Amino acid sequence: MEIRREQLLIDPEKCTGCGRCLMACAMQHCGSVNPSLARIKILPLPSHEIHVPVICMACEDAPCIKVCPMNARLRQANKTVVTNADVCIGCRACVYICPVGAPAIIPYTCQTMTCDLCEGDPAGLWCVTACDEGALTISKSDRLTSDKTRARARLARLDTKPV
Amino acid sequence: MKIVIIGNGIAGNKVAFSLRERDKQSDICILSAEAYPEYDPCSLPYFLGGEVARKDLFRKKSVDYQQHGIELLPSNKAVSIDPDAKKVTTGQGAEIGYDKLVLAHGGDLFFPPIEGIRSEGVFNCKQLSETEKLKAHKGRRAVVIGSGAIGIEVAEALKKMGYEVFIVELLGWILPTLFDETTARRLEAALDGYGIQVFTGEKVLRIQGDPKVTAVLTDRREIPCDTVVVATGVVPGTGLAKTAGIETGRGIKVNKKMETSVPDIYACGDCVETFDACTDETAMFQLKHNAIEQAEIVARNILGENASYLGAYAFARTHFFATHAVTFGKTMRATECLLGKSELIERENGKDYLRVVLLNGRVIGGQAIGRYADAAGLLIGAMWRKDDMDRLRSNWRQLPSSGAVSFWPAISLAQLLDPNNRL
Ligand SMILES: Cc1cc2nc3c(=O)[nH]c(=O)nc-3n(C[C@H](O)[C@H](O)[C@H](O)COP(=O)(O)OP(=O)(O)OC[C@H]3O[C@@H](n4cnc5c(N)ncnc54)[C@H](O)[C@@H]3O)c2cc1C
Ligand code: SF4
C-alpha cells in the first residue's frame, strides 16, 4: 500500500535556471533573498541545455534517516524529511547517501536542510508560485521516487536468483 | 507469545518497536547489559568532543518503553541460552523463558594483545559508560591506537578537547578497510594539517607506565602520553550464541530471513555474519543502516510475513574539521583478487578527489573527498542498478533532453566520469 502524499515534481525541460525559486525558498525559510539559503539546488547540464532543480523527494524508505549518526533527519507529519538543527553536526552523510544529493548545506552552520513543502504555510509552496515556467508543480499522486527505483533494482536482481 | 530480545542497541530497539507497531498482544522484553535507554553509538565521538549534549545521544526515553508496553530489563546481561528449555539466563541469575528469541547484542571491542592495555589512562569509545570516563579524564597528550572511522572521529574529538593527538596505525595507511591508499594519503595530509600526527605501518609493542600510562612504545618510536584510546575495531559477539549451539563463523550465521541455525532464534545487527547486497560476498560491515534494515526483517518474519533480507551495503563517511569524505562499495584493493576487467576512474581538482572502481563496466565502489562526494548518491544508485557505464559513457551525449526528469541523473553521472569534462 502506498502512502498518498503531496510531492513536488520537477521538470528540467522547463527550468531556465533563473533562480527565482531559490530566492522564494530562502525568503520563506530565512526571511532573506540569499539563494545560498535555499533548500533547492539548481544543477545546470549544459550538454543538454537543461537545468535540474534538485529537491529532496522524501523517499518512503529514506536512507538519510538510517545513516545520520545524530538521528537528526526527522519525518514530519506531512511526510517530508527535515534536519533537526539542534543536533545536526554537519557530517553530510545524508547528502552522500541521497540518490540525488538533495540536502543543501547552510553556509554559516554547515548543517543540512531540505524541502519541508513550506509546512503549515497557508500561502502554499513559495517556489511553485515563484516559478513562471511551470518547472515546479505539486502533485498528490504517488509517482515513483528514486528510493523505490533503488529497491526495485535490488529486488530485480534477487528475482534472478534462487532465494 | 513472548518475544525476548538480547541487546538494547539500534537493532534490538528496532525489532521491539517495529513488532509493537503491528502486534499489540505479545509480550516483548529487552535484556540490556547497559543501564540506559537506547542511545546511538555513532553519536558518541561528537558527545566526547563537546559538539552535542548528553541528552542528544538517546534515541529513546525510559517512558517510551512503558508507553509501548515493552519491558526493558537494564543491567541484565544475558550469559547463556538453553534452546531446548527455551530460556535465557542472565548475569543476575534470572531465567527468562521465550517463544521467539532475537540476538541483537552487537559486537565487542577488539583488544589487541598489547602489554599494558588495561592500564589506567587507557580508554575506548565503544559504549557510553566508557566514553564518559574518557570525557571526565583530564589529559594532555593522547595516542589513538587504530585509524578506522571511530579512531579518526575520536582523534578529532580529543583535538577539540585541547589534547595533542597522535594516531598509530598498524597497516600502511589510515582507514585501511574503507579507503585505498591514494585517498587515504590525502586524508592523512589533511589530518596532519589540523595538527593530528599519524604514524602508519607502525606496530604498538607496549603501553608503558604502571599504574598510569606514561608512553606508547611502537616498533619505531616512543610517544610520551597520558591518555590512550583503543580503536582497533569491533568484532561480532558470538560467545552467547555458542552457548546455544548456534552456528557461527566470524559472526552469528543467519539465512535471508535472519534466522539462526537454531529454530525460533533470530539475529541481527553487528553480531551477525551476512552477505553483501551487490557482490554476495560474506559481509560484516557493522554499520547502523544495516542493523536497522536487518532488524526490520526480523520483526516482519516474527510477524509471519516471510520477508527476505536484500543484503548489507558498505557506506561510510568520514569527516573531521572541514574535511569531508565518503566511501561506498569495494575499494580498488579489495577488487584486485576478483576476476574480470577492473578499471579505475580518478578525478581531482585541488583538494577535491574522486575515485570510482568499475568491474566489467559496472560501478562496484568509490571514494570521494570534498565536492565530488556530493555525487556519491548517483554512483551508489548506478551500483545498485548495475548500470552499464561503458554504454553510458558512449551514448550520454545522445540522450534526449525530453524526458530529462528521469534521464538527468545519468547525464550528470556521465559528466562526472568524463575526464574531459571540467567539473
Ligand atoms: C564510536 C562509534 C561510532 C560509530 N559510527 C558509525 C557511523 O558513523 N555510521 C555507522 O553506520 N555506524 C557507526 N557505528 C556502528 C554502529 O553504531 C553499529 O553498527 C550499530 O550500533 C549496531 O547496532 P546493534 O544494535 O547491532 O549493536 P549495538 O548498538 O552495539 O547494541 C548492542 C547492545 O547490546 C548490549 N549487549 C551486549 N551483550 C549483551 C548481553 N550479553 N546481554 C544483554 N545485552 C547485551 C550492548 O550493551 C549494547 O547496548 C559506530 C560505532 C561506534 C562504537
Ligand atoms: S549532516 Fe546532519 S542531518 Fe545529515 S547525516 Fe550528518 S548529522 Fe545527520
XYZ file of C-alpha atoms and ligand atoms in Angstrom:
647
model
C 0.000 0.000 0.000
C 1.269 3.447 -0.875
C 1.110 6.415 1.398
C -0.595 9.206 -0.511
C 1.144 12.458 -0.047
C 1.951 15.722 -1.696
C 5.094 15.748 -3.717
C 6.985 18.416 -5.538
C 7.579 17.456 -9.163
C 10.332 18.947 -11.255
C 10.554 19.448 -14.996
C 14.134 20.107 -16.116
C 12.953 20.814 -19.645
C 11.019 23.833 -18.464
C 13.519 25.134 -15.910
C 15.576 28.057 -17.250
C 17.826 28.230 -14.220
C 16.639 31.737 -13.362
C 16.848 31.004 -9.645
C 13.617 32.714 -8.588
C 12.571 29.579 -6.713
C 15.803 29.723 -4.713
C 15.056 33.234 -3.575
C 11.461 32.403 -2.738
C 12.622 29.388 -0.741
C 15.243 31.367 1.167
C 12.701 34.096 1.816
C 10.099 31.681 3.157
C 12.503 29.865 5.463
C 15.052 32.503 6.444
C 13.433 35.823 5.588
C 16.288 36.618 3.231
C 16.652 36.515 -0.538
C 20.043 34.834 -0.293
C 19.963 31.869 -2.729
C 22.589 30.007 -0.697
C 19.942 29.604 1.995
C 17.585 27.791 -0.366
C 16.605 24.157 0.055
C 16.624 23.721 -3.719
C 19.789 23.352 -5.762
C 19.867 24.112 -9.466
C 22.116 21.800 -11.418
C 22.943 23.070 -14.902
C 23.586 20.394 -17.537
C 24.868 22.477 -20.440
C 25.419 19.476 -22.721
C 21.656 19.057 -22.871
C 20.774 22.695 -22.331
C 18.729 21.882 -19.273
C 18.676 22.902 -15.639
C 17.635 20.488 -12.942
C 16.013 21.780 -9.784
C 17.256 19.218 -7.249
C 14.927 18.826 -4.308
C 14.516 16.271 -1.513
C 11.852 13.779 -2.586
C 11.233 12.497 0.932
C 11.770 8.857 -0.086
C 9.465 6.484 1.688
C 12.313 4.346 2.935
C 14.619 7.326 3.272
C 18.251 6.213 3.582
C 19.328 9.540 5.122
C 17.303 8.745 8.247
C 19.210 5.498 8.685
C 22.731 6.797 8.106
C 22.564 10.000 10.145
C 24.836 9.489 13.169
C 22.886 12.068 15.159
C 19.399 10.876 14.231
C 18.782 14.398 13.041
C 16.790 13.528 9.923
C 13.183 13.518 11.004
C 9.996 12.549 9.181
C 7.373 15.225 9.673
C 3.595 14.894 9.735
C 3.390 15.986 6.076
C 5.835 13.146 5.207
C 8.745 15.414 4.357
C 12.088 14.639 5.991
C 13.891 17.577 7.553
C 17.079 18.133 9.530
C 16.871 18.908 13.225
C 19.292 21.816 13.567
C 19.581 21.261 17.324
C 21.649 18.134 16.802
C 22.955 18.073 13.205
C 26.754 18.099 13.267
C 27.121 18.715 9.539
C 28.778 15.394 8.697
C 26.999 15.222 5.289
C 26.212 11.504 5.463
C 22.675 12.429 4.404
C 23.982 14.279 1.350
C 26.204 11.399 0.293
C 23.617 8.629 0.649
C 20.871 10.657 -1.051
C 20.152 9.265 -4.551
C 20.218 12.823 -5.894
C 22.418 14.586 -3.336
C 19.486 16.768 -2.344
C 20.332 18.071 1.135
C 21.760 21.593 0.889
C 24.388 22.937 3.268
C 23.690 26.065 5.270
C 26.881 28.056 4.684
C 27.012 29.590 8.176
C 26.421 26.473 10.248
C 27.490 23.724 7.802
C 24.302 21.883 8.757
C 21.975 20.435 6.175
C 18.479 21.486 5.167
C 15.845 20.013 2.869
C 12.436 20.850 1.475
C 9.595 20.816 4.017
C 6.933 21.733 1.430
C 6.609 25.077 3.260
C 4.908 23.184 6.038
C 1.975 24.949 7.582
C 2.212 27.989 5.309
C -1.293 28.947 4.181
C 0.262 30.666 1.161
C 1.271 27.266 -0.195
C 4.611 26.471 -1.741
C 6.634 29.582 -2.398
C 8.877 28.035 -5.043
C 5.913 26.790 -7.072
C 4.399 30.256 -7.013
C 7.732 31.835 -7.917
C 8.374 29.644 -10.940
C 6.811 31.267 -14.008
C 7.922 28.437 -16.260
C 5.896 25.731 -14.569
C 9.036 23.712 -13.859
C 7.894 23.075 -10.302
C 4.473 21.640 -9.634
C 2.806 19.939 -6.738
C 1.269 16.538 -7.151
C -0.800 14.434 -4.848
C -0.237 11.229 -6.744
C 2.321 8.631 -5.822
C 4.856 8.665 -8.602
C 7.976 6.640 -8.367
C 10.601 8.148 -6.176
C 14.207 7.170 -6.554
C 14.294 5.008 -3.481
C 11.649 2.809 -4.997
C 13.720 2.545 -8.140
C 16.571 1.501 -5.949
C 14.564 -1.025 -4.010
C 13.325 -2.410 -7.290
C 16.816 -2.665 -8.647
C 17.758 -4.671 -5.591
C 14.684 -6.855 -5.916
C 15.004 -7.364 -9.647
C 18.409 -8.716 -9.010
C 17.229 -11.071 -6.351
C 14.452 -12.341 -8.553
C 17.002 -13.820 -10.882
C 18.461 -15.999 -8.182
C 17.015 -18.743 -6.058
C 16.349 -17.416 -2.560
C 3.656 -15.147 22.582
C 6.735 -13.966 24.423
C 9.498 -12.359 22.399
C 12.808 -11.814 24.152
C 15.418 -9.522 22.613
C 19.000 -9.576 23.816
C 20.647 -6.189 23.417
C 19.185 -2.722 23.816
C 21.040 -1.193 20.892
C 19.967 0.073 17.496
C 18.936 -3.364 16.204
C 17.215 -4.596 19.370
C 15.082 -1.495 19.660
C 14.139 -1.539 16.022
C 12.898 -5.122 16.383
C 10.943 -4.333 19.543
C 9.253 -1.162 18.348
C 8.509 -2.477 14.848
C 6.886 -5.533 16.374
C 4.858 -3.465 18.767
C 3.564 -1.261 15.957
C 1.790 -4.241 14.418
C 1.406 -6.646 17.338
C -0.251 -5.225 20.412
C -0.646 -8.597 22.148
C 2.708 -10.291 22.505
C 4.966 -9.802 25.493
C 8.135 -8.071 24.370
C 11.124 -7.993 26.661
C 14.566 -6.460 26.065
C 17.577 -7.602 28.061
C 20.197 -4.897 28.302
C 23.766 -5.178 29.527
C 23.817 -1.429 29.972
C 21.866 0.838 32.296
C 20.318 3.287 29.839
C 17.502 3.527 27.339
C 18.593 3.232 23.694
C 21.379 5.579 22.665
C 23.289 5.862 19.414
C 26.949 4.766 19.492
C 27.537 6.786 16.300
C 26.939 9.985 18.281
C 29.478 9.177 20.998
C 32.519 10.849 19.394
C 30.541 14.079 18.986
C 29.454 13.949 22.610
C 33.089 13.410 23.560
C 34.206 16.395 21.510
C 31.512 18.565 23.088
C 29.546 19.110 19.890
C 26.335 17.662 21.279
C 24.772 17.333 24.717
C 24.432 14.014 26.531
C 20.664 14.060 26.150
C 21.029 14.125 22.364
C 22.670 10.706 22.352
C 19.437 8.979 23.220
C 17.068 7.548 20.647
C 14.557 6.543 23.347
C 13.464 7.664 26.771
C 12.562 5.249 29.573
C 8.905 6.194 29.241
C 8.877 5.151 25.573
C 9.310 1.544 26.667
C 6.500 1.825 29.224
C 4.186 3.562 26.801
C 4.693 0.835 24.219
C 4.349 -1.969 26.724
C 7.923 -3.111 26.151
C 9.657 -4.498 29.204
C 13.249 -3.255 29.474
C 15.495 -5.094 31.906
C 18.516 -2.812 32.273
C 21.842 -4.045 33.662
C 20.801 -7.591 32.858
C 23.384 -9.212 30.690
C 22.403 -12.493 29.082
C 25.019 -15.132 29.799
C 23.593 -18.310 28.326
C 20.761 -19.684 26.240
C 19.083 -23.059 26.594
C 17.252 -23.621 23.299
C 15.620 -26.878 24.447
C 14.034 -25.341 27.540
C 13.664 -22.065 25.553
C 15.097 -19.838 28.220
C 17.825 -17.281 28.712
C 19.894 -16.953 31.877
C 21.152 -13.518 32.918
C 24.200 -12.490 34.919
C 21.843 -11.837 37.835
C 20.814 -15.468 37.725
C 17.314 -14.779 36.424
C 15.838 -17.242 33.943
C 13.630 -15.813 31.233
C 11.529 -18.024 29.003
C 10.849 -17.144 25.356
C 8.843 -18.269 22.373
C 10.986 -16.274 19.940
C 14.447 -15.032 20.771
C 16.349 -12.255 18.994
C 20.101 -11.862 19.351
C 20.905 -8.182 18.876
C 23.803 -7.754 21.231
C 26.180 -6.161 18.756
C 29.913 -6.519 18.698
C 32.717 -6.426 21.211
C 35.643 -4.085 21.097
C 38.715 -5.935 19.906
C 41.583 -5.528 22.362
C 44.873 -6.408 20.683
C 47.217 -8.396 22.900
C 49.388 -5.476 23.922
C 51.092 -5.334 27.275
C 49.608 -2.569 29.433
C 46.328 -2.330 27.528
C 44.355 -2.458 30.776
C 46.398 0.274 32.473
C 44.943 3.390 33.994
C 44.535 6.021 31.306
C 43.583 3.546 28.564
C 40.080 4.161 27.256
C 37.737 3.329 24.417
C 34.712 4.894 22.837
C 32.562 1.826 22.196
C 29.915 2.444 24.842
C 28.523 5.421 26.680
C 29.978 4.483 30.068
C 33.480 4.157 28.616
C 33.133 7.374 26.659
C 32.056 9.219 29.801
C 35.165 8.013 31.596
C 37.304 9.348 28.778
C 35.394 12.629 28.759
C 35.948 13.064 32.511
C 39.652 12.243 32.254
C 41.983 15.205 32.284
C 44.890 14.521 29.978
C 47.014 16.496 27.542
C 48.630 14.063 25.151
C 46.684 11.198 23.649
C 47.604 8.275 21.439
C 44.774 6.700 19.461
C 45.567 3.109 18.524
C 43.821 2.249 15.267
C 42.698 4.563 12.482
C 39.319 3.173 11.462
C 36.351 5.509 11.224
C 35.951 5.511 15.006
C 39.650 6.140 15.660
C 39.590 9.183 13.379
C 36.416 10.543 14.974
C 37.869 10.112 18.449
C 41.119 11.783 17.383
C 39.195 14.803 16.146
C 37.150 14.933 19.367
C 40.273 14.812 21.525
C 41.866 17.538 19.447
C 38.786 19.675 20.007
C 39.112 18.999 23.737
C 42.582 20.516 23.620
C 44.676 17.356 23.518
C 47.788 16.887 21.496
C 46.822 13.845 19.406
C 48.748 11.038 17.713
C 47.312 8.147 15.739
C 49.164 4.852 15.334
C 48.024 2.542 12.547
C 49.441 -0.927 12.004
C 48.622 -1.097 8.302
C 50.114 1.010 5.555
C 47.531 3.793 5.539
C 44.707 5.201 7.604
C 41.119 3.953 7.282
C 42.622 0.882 5.610
C 39.448 -1.099 5.046
C 37.416 1.874 3.857
C 39.803 3.735 1.568
C 42.539 2.943 -0.921
C 45.995 4.282 -0.277
C 45.742 7.270 -2.643
C 42.601 8.563 -0.974
C 43.864 7.782 2.499
C 47.133 9.651 1.970
C 45.185 12.775 1.139
C 43.126 12.397 4.291
C 46.280 11.775 6.259
C 47.752 15.014 4.957
C 44.555 16.805 5.937
C 44.756 15.382 9.469
C 48.336 16.491 9.669
C 47.259 19.966 8.623
C 44.900 20.058 11.584
C 47.747 19.098 13.910
C 46.933 15.414 14.316
C 50.040 13.372 13.674
C 49.613 9.996 12.040
C 52.104 7.107 12.128
C 51.182 4.368 9.661
C 52.787 0.960 9.246
C 53.720 1.038 12.913
C 53.066 -1.598 15.477
C 52.327 -0.767 19.091
C 54.501 -3.008 21.235
C 53.674 -1.836 24.706
C 51.740 0.707 26.688
C 54.156 1.901 29.315
C 53.545 3.144 32.848
C 52.319 1.443 35.962
C 49.684 2.028 37.088
C 49.247 5.191 34.992
C 50.080 5.410 31.308
C 53.246 7.345 30.534
C 54.015 6.391 26.923
C 53.191 4.195 23.977
C 56.086 2.233 22.585
C 55.925 1.283 18.915
C 58.431 -0.576 16.766
C 59.666 2.791 15.556
C 59.388 5.257 18.447
C 58.247 6.066 21.929
C 55.356 8.508 22.202
C 55.054 10.039 25.683
C 51.379 10.434 26.594
C 48.923 10.388 29.499
C 45.939 9.034 27.553
C 45.472 6.085 25.201
C 42.336 5.271 23.240
C 41.902 1.777 21.825
C 40.055 1.907 18.497
C 41.205 -1.311 16.898
C 37.857 -2.459 15.661
C 34.730 -4.245 16.727
C 34.257 -7.997 16.364
C 30.818 -9.615 16.225
C 29.792 -11.109 19.566
C 29.481 -14.863 19.113
C 30.097 -16.259 22.608
C 26.471 -16.164 23.710
C 25.233 -17.843 20.527
C 27.724 -20.637 21.047
C 26.126 -21.463 24.419
C 23.008 -22.343 22.436
C 24.886 -24.334 19.826
C 24.092 -21.751 17.156
C 26.298 -21.944 14.096
C 28.827 -19.127 13.955
C 31.537 -18.057 11.575
C 33.155 -14.704 12.016
C 29.735 -13.638 13.281
C 26.461 -15.400 14.025
C 25.343 -17.142 10.837
C 21.890 -16.250 9.574
C 19.829 -17.011 6.494
C 17.967 -14.415 4.431
C 15.135 -14.409 6.942
C 17.684 -13.552 9.621
C 17.080 -16.896 11.319
C 19.993 -18.599 13.028
C 20.657 -22.314 12.745
C 18.520 -22.922 15.861
C 14.714 -22.706 15.478
C 12.955 -19.620 16.868
C 16.205 -17.747 17.352
C 16.900 -14.773 15.079
C 19.902 -12.475 14.960
C 20.550 -9.007 13.541
C 22.942 -6.085 13.755
C 26.651 -6.033 14.493
C 26.657 -9.605 15.819
C 25.800 -11.319 12.521
C 27.712 -12.509 9.516
C 25.705 -11.700 6.413
C 26.200 -11.023 2.705
C 26.916 -8.011 0.531
C 23.839 -6.895 -1.413
C 25.877 -6.145 -4.530
C 28.509 -8.863 -4.598
C 27.012 -11.641 -2.452
C 30.294 -11.954 -0.612
C 30.338 -12.530 3.127
C 29.871 -9.172 4.794
C 30.255 -7.796 8.278
C 30.093 -4.085 7.721
C 28.816 -3.305 11.216
C 27.081 -0.148 10.210
C 23.956 1.381 11.594
C 21.840 1.315 8.433
C 22.467 -2.419 8.059
C 21.479 -3.039 11.687
C 18.219 -1.142 11.127
C 17.347 -2.975 7.901
C 18.159 -6.389 9.354
C 16.083 -5.670 12.455
C 13.121 -4.769 10.286
C 13.408 -8.142 8.520
C 13.487 -9.938 11.880
C 10.357 -8.116 13.040
C 8.496 -8.904 9.822
C 9.405 -12.570 9.977
C 8.349 -12.891 13.605
C 5.048 -11.392 12.480
C 4.844 -14.191 9.915
C 5.480 -12.118 6.788
C 8.202 -14.210 5.163
C 10.493 -11.266 4.435
C 13.881 -11.704 2.784
C 16.922 -9.568 3.529
C 18.418 -7.894 0.455
C 21.924 -7.773 1.838
C 24.195 -5.338 3.582
C 25.978 -2.440 1.985
C 29.170 -0.624 2.730
C 28.682 3.105 3.033
C 30.674 5.296 5.349
C 31.623 8.904 5.548
C 34.465 10.373 7.449
C 34.683 13.979 8.397
C 36.996 15.964 10.581
C 37.090 19.729 10.899
C 36.432 20.993 7.346
C 37.389 17.778 5.527
C 34.620 15.566 4.209
C 34.996 12.198 2.546
C 32.825 9.262 1.614
C 33.359 5.663 0.608
C 30.971 3.004 -0.658
C 31.147 -0.484 -2.082
C 34.512 -2.067 -2.657
C 37.918 -0.449 -2.630
C 40.306 -0.960 -5.548
C 42.479 -3.093 -3.314
C 39.576 -5.380 -2.448
C 38.844 -5.683 -6.164
C 42.278 -6.895 -7.142
C 41.506 -10.508 -6.354
C 38.272 -10.525 -8.383
C 38.028 -11.941 -11.868
C 37.064 -9.584 -14.630
C 38.220 -6.297 -16.076
C 38.619 -3.701 -13.397
C 39.037 -0.055 -14.172
C 39.816 2.947 -12.061
C 38.488 6.403 -12.807
C 40.148 9.223 -10.940
C 39.485 12.914 -10.947
C 40.993 15.680 -8.932
C 40.643 19.358 -8.505
C 42.759 20.884 -5.773
C 41.777 19.198 -2.553
C 38.759 17.521 -4.124
C 39.319 13.967 -5.250
C 37.192 11.221 -6.782
C 37.944 7.595 -7.470
C 35.408 5.201 -8.939
C 36.064 1.485 -9.216
C 34.445 -0.317 -12.150
C 34.349 -4.045 -12.736
C 33.335 -5.120 -16.238
C 31.934 -1.669 -16.839
C 29.816 -1.599 -13.678
C 30.387 0.608 -10.654
C 31.364 -1.535 -7.685
C 32.794 1.064 -5.372
C 34.019 4.582 -4.983
C 35.647 7.117 -2.736
C 35.491 10.874 -2.796
C 36.832 13.845 -0.914
C 35.299 17.301 -0.963
C 32.923 18.464 -3.653
C 32.974 15.225 -5.645
C 31.478 13.467 -2.633
C 28.173 15.252 -3.201
C 27.587 12.978 -6.190
C 28.128 9.767 -4.224
C 24.405 9.002 -4.237
C 24.299 8.962 -8.042
C 27.164 6.478 -8.110
C 25.602 4.319 -5.414
C 22.378 4.245 -7.443
C 24.320 3.107 -10.522
C 25.981 0.417 -8.427
C 22.626 -0.869 -7.156
C 21.086 -0.944 -10.600
C 24.254 -2.383 -12.173
C 24.116 0.322 -14.832
C 26.370 -0.282 -17.800
C 28.867 2.572 -17.541
C 30.585 1.717 -20.817
C 27.324 2.195 -22.643
C 26.522 5.327 -20.715
C 29.925 6.810 -21.465
C 29.493 6.194 -25.172
C 25.914 7.387 -25.546
C 25.233 10.002 -22.892
C 25.550 12.925 -25.252
C 22.850 11.399 -27.433
C 20.388 11.028 -24.571
C 17.403 13.208 -25.467
C 16.603 16.136 -23.220
C 12.954 15.222 -23.490
C 12.255 13.035 -20.525
C 15.152 14.657 -18.677
C 13.241 14.246 -15.448
C 14.267 10.613 -15.494
C 17.484 10.973 -17.525
C 19.263 13.738 -15.705
C 20.972 11.539 -13.099
C 22.518 9.530 -15.937
C 23.719 12.670 -17.713
C 25.111 14.058 -14.509
C 26.858 10.789 -13.762
C 28.366 10.558 -17.242
C 29.777 14.069 -16.901
C 31.265 13.143 -13.583
C 33.042 10.157 -15.120
C 34.189 12.022 -18.216
C 37.743 13.278 -17.685
C 37.344 15.849 -20.478
C 34.528 17.483 -18.672
C 35.577 20.324 -16.410
C 33.882 19.872 -13.035
C 32.024 5.253 18.301
C 31.203 4.608 17.226
C 30.893 5.330 16.077
C 30.138 4.738 15.070
N 29.847 5.491 13.969
C 29.083 4.936 12.993
C 28.709 5.707 11.856
O 29.064 6.875 11.730
N 27.946 5.123 10.900
C 27.522 3.826 11.013
O 26.812 3.339 10.129
N 27.858 3.081 12.075
C 28.629 3.601 13.065
N 28.957 2.848 14.152
C 28.473 1.451 14.204
C 27.050 1.388 14.714
O 26.971 2.048 15.928
C 26.632 -0.058 14.850
O 26.650 -0.670 13.593
C 25.234 -0.204 15.421
O 25.146 0.402 16.670
C 24.890 -1.682 15.523
O 23.720 -1.869 16.228
P 23.489 -3.150 17.113
O 22.144 -2.987 17.710
O 23.789 -4.358 16.341
O 24.613 -3.088 18.248
P 24.767 -2.029 19.420
O 24.166 -0.739 19.042
O 26.197 -2.071 19.778
O 23.886 -2.624 20.587
C 24.145 -3.822 21.240
C 23.645 -3.716 22.652
O 23.643 -4.983 23.247
C 24.155 -4.909 24.550
N 24.667 -6.228 24.915
C 25.829 -6.804 24.546
N 25.929 -8.050 25.056
C 24.800 -8.265 25.749
C 24.310 -9.357 26.515
N 25.008 -10.476 26.643
N 23.108 -9.227 27.129
C 22.389 -8.096 27.006
N 22.806 -7.031 26.308
C 23.999 -7.118 25.674
C 25.193 -3.829 24.476
O 25.415 -3.281 25.739
C 24.523 -2.842 23.519
O 23.722 -1.920 24.180
C 29.702 3.404 15.189
C 30.022 2.681 16.340
C 30.755 3.262 17.354
C 31.084 2.461 18.578
S 24.717 16.343 8.015
Fe 23.396 16.496 9.848
S 21.421 15.614 9.201
Fe 22.936 15.000 7.645
S 23.638 12.970 8.321
Fe 25.085 14.461 9.219
S 24.261 14.967 11.261
Fe 22.621 13.942 10.088
